[in-house]
Short mmCIF file of C-alpha atoms and ligand atoms in Angstrom, two decimals:
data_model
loop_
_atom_site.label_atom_id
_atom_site.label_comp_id
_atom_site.label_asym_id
_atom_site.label_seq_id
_atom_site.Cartn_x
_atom_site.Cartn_y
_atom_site.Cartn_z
CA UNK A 109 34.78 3.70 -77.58
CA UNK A 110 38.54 2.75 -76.65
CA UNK A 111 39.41 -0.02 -75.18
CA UNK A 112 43.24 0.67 -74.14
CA UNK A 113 44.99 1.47 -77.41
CA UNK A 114 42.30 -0.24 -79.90
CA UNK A 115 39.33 2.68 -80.94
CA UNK A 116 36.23 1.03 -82.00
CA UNK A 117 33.52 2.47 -84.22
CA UNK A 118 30.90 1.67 -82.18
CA UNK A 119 30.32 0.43 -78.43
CA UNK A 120 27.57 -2.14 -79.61
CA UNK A 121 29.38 -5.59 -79.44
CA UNK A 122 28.58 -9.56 -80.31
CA UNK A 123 28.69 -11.77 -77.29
CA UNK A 124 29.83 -15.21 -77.88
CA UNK A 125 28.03 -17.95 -78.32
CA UNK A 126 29.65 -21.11 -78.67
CA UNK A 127 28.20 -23.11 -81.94
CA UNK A 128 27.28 -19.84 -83.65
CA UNK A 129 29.43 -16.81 -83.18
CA UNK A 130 31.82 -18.57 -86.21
CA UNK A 131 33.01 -16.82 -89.35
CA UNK A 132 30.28 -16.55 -91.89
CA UNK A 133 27.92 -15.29 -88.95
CA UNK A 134 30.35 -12.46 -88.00
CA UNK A 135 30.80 -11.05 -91.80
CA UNK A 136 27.00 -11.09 -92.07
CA UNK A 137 26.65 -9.15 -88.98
CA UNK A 138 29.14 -6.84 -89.94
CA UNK A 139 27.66 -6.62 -94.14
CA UNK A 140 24.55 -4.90 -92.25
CA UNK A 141 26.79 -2.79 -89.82
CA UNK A 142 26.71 -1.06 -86.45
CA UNK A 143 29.26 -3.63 -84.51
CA UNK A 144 32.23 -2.35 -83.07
CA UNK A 145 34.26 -5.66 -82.31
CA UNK A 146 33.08 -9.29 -82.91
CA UNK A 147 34.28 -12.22 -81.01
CA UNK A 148 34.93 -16.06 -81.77
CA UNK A 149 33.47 -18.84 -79.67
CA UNK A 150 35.26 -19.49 -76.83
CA UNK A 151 38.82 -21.12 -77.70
CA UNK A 152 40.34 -23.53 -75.14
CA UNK A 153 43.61 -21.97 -74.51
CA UNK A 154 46.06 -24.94 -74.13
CA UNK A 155 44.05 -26.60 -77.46
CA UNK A 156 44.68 -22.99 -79.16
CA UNK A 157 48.89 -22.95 -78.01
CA UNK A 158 48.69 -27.16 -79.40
CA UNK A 159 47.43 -25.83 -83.00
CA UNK A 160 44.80 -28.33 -82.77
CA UNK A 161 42.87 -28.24 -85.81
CA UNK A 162 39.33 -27.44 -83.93
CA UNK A 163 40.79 -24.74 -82.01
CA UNK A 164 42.39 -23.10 -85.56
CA UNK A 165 38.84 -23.47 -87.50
CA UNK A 166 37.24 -21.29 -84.37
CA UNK A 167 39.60 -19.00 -84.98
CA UNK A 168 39.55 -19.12 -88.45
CA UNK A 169 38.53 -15.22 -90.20
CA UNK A 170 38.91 -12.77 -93.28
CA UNK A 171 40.18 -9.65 -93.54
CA UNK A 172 36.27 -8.33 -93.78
CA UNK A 173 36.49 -9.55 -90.56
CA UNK A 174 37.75 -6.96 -88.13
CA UNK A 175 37.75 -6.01 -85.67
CA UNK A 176 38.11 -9.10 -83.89
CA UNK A 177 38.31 -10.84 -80.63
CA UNK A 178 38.87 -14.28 -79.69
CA UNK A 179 37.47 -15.65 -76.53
CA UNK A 180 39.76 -17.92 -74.22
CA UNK A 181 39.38 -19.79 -71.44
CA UNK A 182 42.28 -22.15 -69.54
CA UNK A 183 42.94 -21.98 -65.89
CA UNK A 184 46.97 -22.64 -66.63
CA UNK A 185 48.37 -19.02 -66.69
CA UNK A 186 51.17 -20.34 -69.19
CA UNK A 187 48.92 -21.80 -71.91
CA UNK A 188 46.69 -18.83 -71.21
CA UNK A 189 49.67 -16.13 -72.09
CA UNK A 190 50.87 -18.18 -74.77
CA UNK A 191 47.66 -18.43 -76.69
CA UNK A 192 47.31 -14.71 -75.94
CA UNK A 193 50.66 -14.19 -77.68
CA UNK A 194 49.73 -16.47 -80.58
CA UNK A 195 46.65 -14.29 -81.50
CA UNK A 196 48.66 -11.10 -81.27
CA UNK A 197 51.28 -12.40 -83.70
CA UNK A 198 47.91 -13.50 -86.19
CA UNK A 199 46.57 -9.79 -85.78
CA UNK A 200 43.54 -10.58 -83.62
CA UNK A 201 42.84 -6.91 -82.21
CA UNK A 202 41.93 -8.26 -78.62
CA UNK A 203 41.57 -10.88 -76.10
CA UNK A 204 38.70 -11.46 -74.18
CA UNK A 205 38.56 -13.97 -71.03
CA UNK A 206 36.14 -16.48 -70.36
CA UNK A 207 35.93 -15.77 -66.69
CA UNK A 208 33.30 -19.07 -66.11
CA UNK A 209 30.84 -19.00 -63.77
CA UNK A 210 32.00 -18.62 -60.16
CA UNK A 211 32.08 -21.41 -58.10
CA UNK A 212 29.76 -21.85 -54.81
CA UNK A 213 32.15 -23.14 -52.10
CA UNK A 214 34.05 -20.02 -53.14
CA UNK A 215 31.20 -17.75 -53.23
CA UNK A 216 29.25 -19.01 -50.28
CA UNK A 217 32.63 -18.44 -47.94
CA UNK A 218 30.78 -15.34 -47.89
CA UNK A 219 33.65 -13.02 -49.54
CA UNK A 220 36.35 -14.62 -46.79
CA UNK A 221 39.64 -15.66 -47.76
CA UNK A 222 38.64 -18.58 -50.31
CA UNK A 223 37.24 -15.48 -52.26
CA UNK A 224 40.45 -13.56 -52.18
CA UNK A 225 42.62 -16.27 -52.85
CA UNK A 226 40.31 -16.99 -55.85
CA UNK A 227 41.27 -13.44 -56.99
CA UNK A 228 44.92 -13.77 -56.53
CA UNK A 229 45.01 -16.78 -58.64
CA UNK A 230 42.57 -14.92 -61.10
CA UNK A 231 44.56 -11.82 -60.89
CA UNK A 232 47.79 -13.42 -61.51
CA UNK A 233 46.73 -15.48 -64.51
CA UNK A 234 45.07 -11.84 -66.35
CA UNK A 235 48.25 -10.33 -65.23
CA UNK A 236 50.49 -12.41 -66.76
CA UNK A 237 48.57 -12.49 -70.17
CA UNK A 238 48.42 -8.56 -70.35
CA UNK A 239 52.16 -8.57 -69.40
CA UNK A 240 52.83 -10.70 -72.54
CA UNK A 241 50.82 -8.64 -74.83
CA UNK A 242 50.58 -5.03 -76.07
CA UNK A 243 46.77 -5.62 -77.49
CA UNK A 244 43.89 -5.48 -74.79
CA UNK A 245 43.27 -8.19 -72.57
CA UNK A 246 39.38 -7.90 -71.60
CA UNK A 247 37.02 -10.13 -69.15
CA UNK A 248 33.53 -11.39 -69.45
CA UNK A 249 31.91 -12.31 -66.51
CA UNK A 250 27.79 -12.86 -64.91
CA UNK A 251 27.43 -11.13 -61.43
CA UNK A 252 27.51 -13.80 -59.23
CA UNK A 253 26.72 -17.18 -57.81
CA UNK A 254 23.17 -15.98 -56.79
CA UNK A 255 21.56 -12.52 -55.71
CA UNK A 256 23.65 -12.84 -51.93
CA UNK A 257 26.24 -12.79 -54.10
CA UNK A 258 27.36 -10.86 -56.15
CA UNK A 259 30.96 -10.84 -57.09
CA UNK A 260 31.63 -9.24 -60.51
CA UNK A 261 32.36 -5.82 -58.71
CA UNK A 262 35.16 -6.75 -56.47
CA UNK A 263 36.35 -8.79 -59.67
CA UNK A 264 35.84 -6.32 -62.25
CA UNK A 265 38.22 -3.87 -60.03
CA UNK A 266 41.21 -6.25 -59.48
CA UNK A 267 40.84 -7.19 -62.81
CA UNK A 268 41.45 -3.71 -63.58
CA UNK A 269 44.26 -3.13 -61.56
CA UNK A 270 45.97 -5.46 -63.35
CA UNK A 271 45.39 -3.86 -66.60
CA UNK A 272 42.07 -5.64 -67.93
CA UNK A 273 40.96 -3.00 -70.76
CA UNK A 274 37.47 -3.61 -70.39
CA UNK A 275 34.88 -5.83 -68.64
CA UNK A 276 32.00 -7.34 -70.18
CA UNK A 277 28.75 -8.52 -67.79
CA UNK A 278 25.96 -10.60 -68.07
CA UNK A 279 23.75 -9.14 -65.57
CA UNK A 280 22.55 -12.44 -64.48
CA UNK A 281 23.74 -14.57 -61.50
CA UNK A 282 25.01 -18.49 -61.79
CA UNK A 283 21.80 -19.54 -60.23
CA UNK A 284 19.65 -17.55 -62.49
CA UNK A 285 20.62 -19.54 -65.41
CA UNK A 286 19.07 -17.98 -68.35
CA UNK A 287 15.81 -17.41 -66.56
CA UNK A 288 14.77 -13.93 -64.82
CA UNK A 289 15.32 -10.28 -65.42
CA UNK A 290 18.60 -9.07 -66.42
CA UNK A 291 20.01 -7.03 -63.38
CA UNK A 292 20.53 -3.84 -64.37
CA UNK A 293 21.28 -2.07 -61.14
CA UNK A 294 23.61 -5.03 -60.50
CA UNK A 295 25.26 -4.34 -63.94
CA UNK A 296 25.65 -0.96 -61.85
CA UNK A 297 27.47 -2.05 -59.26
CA UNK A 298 30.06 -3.17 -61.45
CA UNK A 299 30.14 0.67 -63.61
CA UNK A 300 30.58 1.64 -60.29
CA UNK A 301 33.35 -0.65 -59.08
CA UNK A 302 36.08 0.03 -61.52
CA UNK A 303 37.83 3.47 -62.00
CA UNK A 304 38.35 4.60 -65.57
CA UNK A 305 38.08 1.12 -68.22
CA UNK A 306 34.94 0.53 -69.93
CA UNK A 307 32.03 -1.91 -68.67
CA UNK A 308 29.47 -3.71 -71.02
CA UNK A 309 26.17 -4.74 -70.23
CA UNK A 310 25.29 -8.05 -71.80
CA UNK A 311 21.74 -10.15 -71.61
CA UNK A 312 18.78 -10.13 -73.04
CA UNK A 313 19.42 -7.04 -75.45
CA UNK A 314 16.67 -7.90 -77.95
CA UNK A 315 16.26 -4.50 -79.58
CA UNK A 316 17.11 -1.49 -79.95
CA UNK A 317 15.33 0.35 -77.35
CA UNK A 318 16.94 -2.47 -74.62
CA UNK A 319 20.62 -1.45 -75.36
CA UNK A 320 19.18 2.26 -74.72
CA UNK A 321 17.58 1.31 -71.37
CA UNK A 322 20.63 -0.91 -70.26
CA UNK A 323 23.01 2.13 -71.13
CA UNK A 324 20.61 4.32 -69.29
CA UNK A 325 19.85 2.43 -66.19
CA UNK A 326 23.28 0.86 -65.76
CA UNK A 327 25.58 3.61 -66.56
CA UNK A 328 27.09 1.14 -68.89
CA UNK A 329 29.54 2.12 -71.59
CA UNK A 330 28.29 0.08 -74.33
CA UNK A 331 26.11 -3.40 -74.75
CA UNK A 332 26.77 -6.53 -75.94
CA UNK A 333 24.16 -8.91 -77.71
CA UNK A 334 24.51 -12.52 -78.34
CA UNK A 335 20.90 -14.29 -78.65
CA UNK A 336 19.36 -10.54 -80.02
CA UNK A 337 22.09 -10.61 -82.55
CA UNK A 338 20.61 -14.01 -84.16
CA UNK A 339 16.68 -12.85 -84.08
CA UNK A 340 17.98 -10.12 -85.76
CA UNK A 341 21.36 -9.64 -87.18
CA UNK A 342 20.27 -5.66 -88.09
CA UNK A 343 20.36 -5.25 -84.40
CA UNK A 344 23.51 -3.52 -84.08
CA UNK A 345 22.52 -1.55 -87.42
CA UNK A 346 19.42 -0.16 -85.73
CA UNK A 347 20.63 0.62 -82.59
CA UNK A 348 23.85 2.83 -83.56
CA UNK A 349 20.72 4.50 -85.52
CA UNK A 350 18.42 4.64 -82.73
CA UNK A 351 21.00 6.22 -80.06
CA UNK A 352 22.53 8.32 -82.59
CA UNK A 353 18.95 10.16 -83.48
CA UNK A 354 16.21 8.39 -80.92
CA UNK A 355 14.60 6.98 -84.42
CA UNK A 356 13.52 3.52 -84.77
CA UNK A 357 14.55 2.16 -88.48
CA UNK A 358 11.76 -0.18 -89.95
CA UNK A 359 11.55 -3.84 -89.46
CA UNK A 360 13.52 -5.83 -92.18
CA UNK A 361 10.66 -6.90 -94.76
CA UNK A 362 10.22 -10.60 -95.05
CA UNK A 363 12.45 -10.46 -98.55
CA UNK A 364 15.18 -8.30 -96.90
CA UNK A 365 15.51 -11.42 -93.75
CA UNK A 366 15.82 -14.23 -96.85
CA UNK A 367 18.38 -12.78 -98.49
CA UNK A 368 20.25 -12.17 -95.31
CA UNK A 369 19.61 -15.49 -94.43
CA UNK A 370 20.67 -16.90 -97.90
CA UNK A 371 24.00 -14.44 -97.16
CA UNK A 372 24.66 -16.70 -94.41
CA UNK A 373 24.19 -19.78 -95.85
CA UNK A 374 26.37 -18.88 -98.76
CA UNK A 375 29.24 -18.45 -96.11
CA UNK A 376 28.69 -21.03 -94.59
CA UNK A 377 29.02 -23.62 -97.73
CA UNK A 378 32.35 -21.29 -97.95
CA UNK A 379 33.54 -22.02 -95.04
CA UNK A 380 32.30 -25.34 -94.12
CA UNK A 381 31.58 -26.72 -97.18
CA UNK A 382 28.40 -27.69 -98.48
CA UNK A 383 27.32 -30.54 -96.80
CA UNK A 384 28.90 -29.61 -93.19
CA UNK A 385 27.64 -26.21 -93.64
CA UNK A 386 24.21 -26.83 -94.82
CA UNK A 387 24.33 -29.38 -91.69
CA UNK A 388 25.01 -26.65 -89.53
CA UNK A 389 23.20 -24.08 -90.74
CA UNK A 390 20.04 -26.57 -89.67
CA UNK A 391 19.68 -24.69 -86.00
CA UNK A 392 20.37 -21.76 -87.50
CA UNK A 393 17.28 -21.42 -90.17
CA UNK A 394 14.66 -21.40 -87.64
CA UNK A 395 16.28 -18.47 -85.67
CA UNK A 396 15.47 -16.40 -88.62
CA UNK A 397 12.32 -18.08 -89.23
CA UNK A 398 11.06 -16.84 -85.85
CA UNK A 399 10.43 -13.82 -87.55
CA UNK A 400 8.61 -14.87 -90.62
CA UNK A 401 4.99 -15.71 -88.57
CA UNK A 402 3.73 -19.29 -89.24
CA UNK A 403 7.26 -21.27 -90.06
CA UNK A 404 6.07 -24.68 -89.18
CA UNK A 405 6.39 -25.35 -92.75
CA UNK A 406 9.75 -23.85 -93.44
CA UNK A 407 11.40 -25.46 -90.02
CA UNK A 408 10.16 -29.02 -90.41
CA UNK A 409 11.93 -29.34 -93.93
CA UNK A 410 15.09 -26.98 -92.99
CA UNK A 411 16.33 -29.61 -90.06
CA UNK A 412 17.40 -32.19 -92.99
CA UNK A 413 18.78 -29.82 -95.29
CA UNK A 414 21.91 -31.49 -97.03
CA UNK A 415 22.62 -29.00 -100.10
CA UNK A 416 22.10 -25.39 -101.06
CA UNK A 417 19.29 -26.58 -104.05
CA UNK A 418 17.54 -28.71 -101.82
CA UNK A 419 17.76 -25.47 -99.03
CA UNK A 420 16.47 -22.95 -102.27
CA UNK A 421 13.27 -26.06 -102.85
CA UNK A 422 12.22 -25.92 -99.12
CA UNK A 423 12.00 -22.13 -99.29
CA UNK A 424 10.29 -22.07 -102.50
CA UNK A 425 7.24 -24.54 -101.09
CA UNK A 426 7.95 -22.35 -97.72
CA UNK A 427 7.04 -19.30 -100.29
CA UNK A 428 3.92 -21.06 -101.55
CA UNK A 429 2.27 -22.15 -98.30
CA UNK A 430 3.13 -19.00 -96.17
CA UNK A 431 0.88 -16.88 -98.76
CA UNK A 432 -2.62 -18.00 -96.68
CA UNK A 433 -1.41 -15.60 -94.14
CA UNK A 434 -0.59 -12.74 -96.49
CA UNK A 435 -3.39 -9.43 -96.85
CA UNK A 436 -3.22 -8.19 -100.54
CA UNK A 437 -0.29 -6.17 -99.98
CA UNK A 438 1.38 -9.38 -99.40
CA UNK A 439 2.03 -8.51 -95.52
CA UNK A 440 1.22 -11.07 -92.87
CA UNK A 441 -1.96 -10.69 -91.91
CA UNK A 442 -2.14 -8.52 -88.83
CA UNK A 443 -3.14 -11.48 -86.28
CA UNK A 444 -0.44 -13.76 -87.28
CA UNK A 445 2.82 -11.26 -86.81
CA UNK A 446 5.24 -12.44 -84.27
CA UNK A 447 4.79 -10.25 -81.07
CA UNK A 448 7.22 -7.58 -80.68
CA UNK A 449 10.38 -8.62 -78.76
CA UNK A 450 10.98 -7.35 -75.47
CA UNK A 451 13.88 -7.96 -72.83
CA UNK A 452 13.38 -8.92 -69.61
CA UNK A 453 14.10 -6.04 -67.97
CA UNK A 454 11.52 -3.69 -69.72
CA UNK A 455 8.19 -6.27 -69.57
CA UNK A 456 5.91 -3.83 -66.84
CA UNK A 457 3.46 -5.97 -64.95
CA UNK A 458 0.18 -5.98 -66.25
CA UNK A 459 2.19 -5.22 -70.26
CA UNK A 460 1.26 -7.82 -73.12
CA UNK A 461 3.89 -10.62 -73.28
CA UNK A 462 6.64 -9.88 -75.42
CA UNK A 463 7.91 -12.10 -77.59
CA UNK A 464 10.72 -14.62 -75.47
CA UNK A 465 13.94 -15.02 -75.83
CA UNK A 466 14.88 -18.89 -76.21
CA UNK A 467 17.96 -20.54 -75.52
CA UNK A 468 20.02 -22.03 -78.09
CA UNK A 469 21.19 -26.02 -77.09
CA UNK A 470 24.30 -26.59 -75.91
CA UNK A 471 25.86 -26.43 -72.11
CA UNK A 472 24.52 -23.47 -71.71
CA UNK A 473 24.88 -23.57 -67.97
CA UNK A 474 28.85 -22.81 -67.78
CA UNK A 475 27.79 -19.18 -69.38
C1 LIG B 527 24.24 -21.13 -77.02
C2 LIG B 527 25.03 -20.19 -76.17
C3 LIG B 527 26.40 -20.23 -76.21
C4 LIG B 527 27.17 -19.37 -75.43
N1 LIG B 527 28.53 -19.42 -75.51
C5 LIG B 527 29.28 -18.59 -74.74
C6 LIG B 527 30.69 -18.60 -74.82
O1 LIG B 527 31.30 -19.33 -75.61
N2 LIG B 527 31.38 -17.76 -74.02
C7 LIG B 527 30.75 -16.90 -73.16
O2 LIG B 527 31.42 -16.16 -72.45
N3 LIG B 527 29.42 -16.85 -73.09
C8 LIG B 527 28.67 -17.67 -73.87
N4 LIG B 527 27.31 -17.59 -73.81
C9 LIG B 527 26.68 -16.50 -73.03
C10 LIG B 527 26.46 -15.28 -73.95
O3 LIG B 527 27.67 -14.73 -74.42
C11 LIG B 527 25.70 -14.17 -73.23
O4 LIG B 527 26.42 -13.77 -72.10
C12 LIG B 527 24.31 -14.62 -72.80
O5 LIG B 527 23.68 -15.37 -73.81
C13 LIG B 527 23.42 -13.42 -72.45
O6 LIG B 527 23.37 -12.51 -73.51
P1 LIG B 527 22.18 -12.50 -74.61
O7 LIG B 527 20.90 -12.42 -73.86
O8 LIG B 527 22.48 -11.29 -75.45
O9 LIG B 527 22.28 -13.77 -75.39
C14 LIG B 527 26.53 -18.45 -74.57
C15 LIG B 527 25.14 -18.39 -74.53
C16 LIG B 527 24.38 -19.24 -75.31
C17 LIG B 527 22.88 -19.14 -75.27
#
């Protein structure tokens, strides 16, 4: 997977999510393996080019971290190029843009001139960033403003032809929120629309056999996961595994998902320091805890968490009261293991409900 002069081991890629996609979460994603590039949060440009403290924590990574991305978004072309140059000079290996969600009065113009105009602008501001730099510049974008339409293609290609290395897409529309099936013929459209750079299919990739069907169905280069990535942080593992040799790789055991998820809280205290990390890492507990069956327990307590003792208590009465559900192996008892996840896009009517995806709090609806 190349995207422009970088080579990546993998095409299997983190999506940003603003609130999570920080530091400590990256190196535990890349301890397990199987990622190709990792991205920050999305950095305000302008904030980024100021040296504002919050912009430099989001940006904030290790040498065990590479390689990485940082996500911008600005609308000033200036401030965009600048903070482009800035992360090039720090030895960030790429630069992705937040393309936002498109706009209706633009889209419902119905592809006229309000549309093209938009593109000029757009295409001047990515022009002028990959002008300035000799790392990629890439784009992530959804499809659309709503099913009538659907604009990523005619993006995607004058985004390439102004030297975007790659385009990532969440095959969902503005108007489908988070809700719906993933598009994948729509992600098509888009494979289809550029000449030669790479295209990513994003949403919804929960396991491994959903970045298989997306690559499949789409024609996409490579997938993206942002929300599969914190059910299950061996996603990327098990997929490079599973499209290497069409072999699923186990479940994690129960033990194997508590010391990841003590990994993570250990970097978090590292980076954050105890108390603000420990804060933090309260909406970030239960995401693993989704996968330990009956949680209640564990998720109640974990939402006050101040310290890493007080974090090593709650999972020790967690231990205790979780063993009612345990067979004398000490697996969960068959009736209360979480349902197997499955992405929108592979549910067949009349198939048992999967497991569903949630979404994390926070304005989700500018993504
Ligand atoms: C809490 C949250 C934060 C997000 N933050 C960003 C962001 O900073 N930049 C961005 O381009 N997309 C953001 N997204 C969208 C994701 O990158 C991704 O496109 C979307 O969640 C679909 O992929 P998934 O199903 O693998 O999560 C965010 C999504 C969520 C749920």
């Amino acid at each position: 997977m190349r995207f422009g002069a970088l080579t990546l081991t993998s095409n299997l890629f983190l999506s940003p999510l603003a609130g999570y996609t920080n530091l400590p979460f990256r190196l535990v994603l890349r301890e397990l393996g199987g990622l190709g590039l990792a991205t920050t949060d999305l950095v305000n440009a302008r904030s980024l080019v100021e040296k504002k403290a919050k912009a430099l924590k989001l940006i904030e990574t290790s040498p065990a971290d590479r390689p990485l991305a940082v996500q911008l978004f600005g609308a000033v072309p200036e401030e965009m190029r600048d903070a482009a140059v800035y992360l090039e000079s720090l030895g960030v290996a790429s630069v992705d843009i937040n393309m936002g969600c498109p706009v209706r009065k633009v889209v419902r113009i119905g592809g006229g001139s309000a549309m093209m105009t938009e593109l000029d602008k757009t295409a001047h501001l990515v022009k002028s960033m990959v002008d300035a730099v000799k790392i990629p510049v890439t784009a992530k974008m959804r499809l659309g403003w709503d099913e009538n339409n659907i604009t990523a293609p005619d993006l995607a290609r004058a985004l390439e032809d102004v030297g975007v290395a790659a385009i990532f897409v969440h095959g969902r529309t503005r108007a489908q929120g988070f809700g719906g099936v993933v598009n994948l013929a729509g992600i098509r459209k888009v494979v289809e629309a550029v000449r030669g750079i790479p295209v990513i299919g994003n949403g919804d990739v929960i396991s491994p056999e959903a970045a298989k069907a997306m690559i499949d169905e789409s024609g996409c280069a490579g997938i993206s996961a942002g929300r599969g990535a914190f059910y299950n942080p061996w996603i990327f593992q098990h997929t490079l595994h599973y499209l290497k040799t069409g072999t699923l790789l186990p479940e994690p055991s129960f033990e194997e998902r508590v010391r990841v998820m003590l990994r993570h809280l250990d970097l978090m205290i590292e980076v954050f320091g105890e108390l603000h990390g420990c804060r933090m890492f309260r909406k970030v507990a239960p995401w693993y805890s989704k996968r330990f069956g009956p949680a209640n327990e564990f998720n109640k307590s974990v939402v006050q968490v101040t310290g890493r003792s007080e974090f090593l208590e709650i999972l020790g009465r967690y231990r205790s009261w979780r063993a009612q559900f345990l067979d004398e192996t000490g697996e969960l008892k068959s009736r209360f293991r979480p349902a197997p996840m499955v992405a929108s896009f592979m549910q067949s009517p009349g198939s048992a409900p999967g497991g569903h995806i949630a979404v994390p709090k926070g304005p989700v609806e500018v993504w």
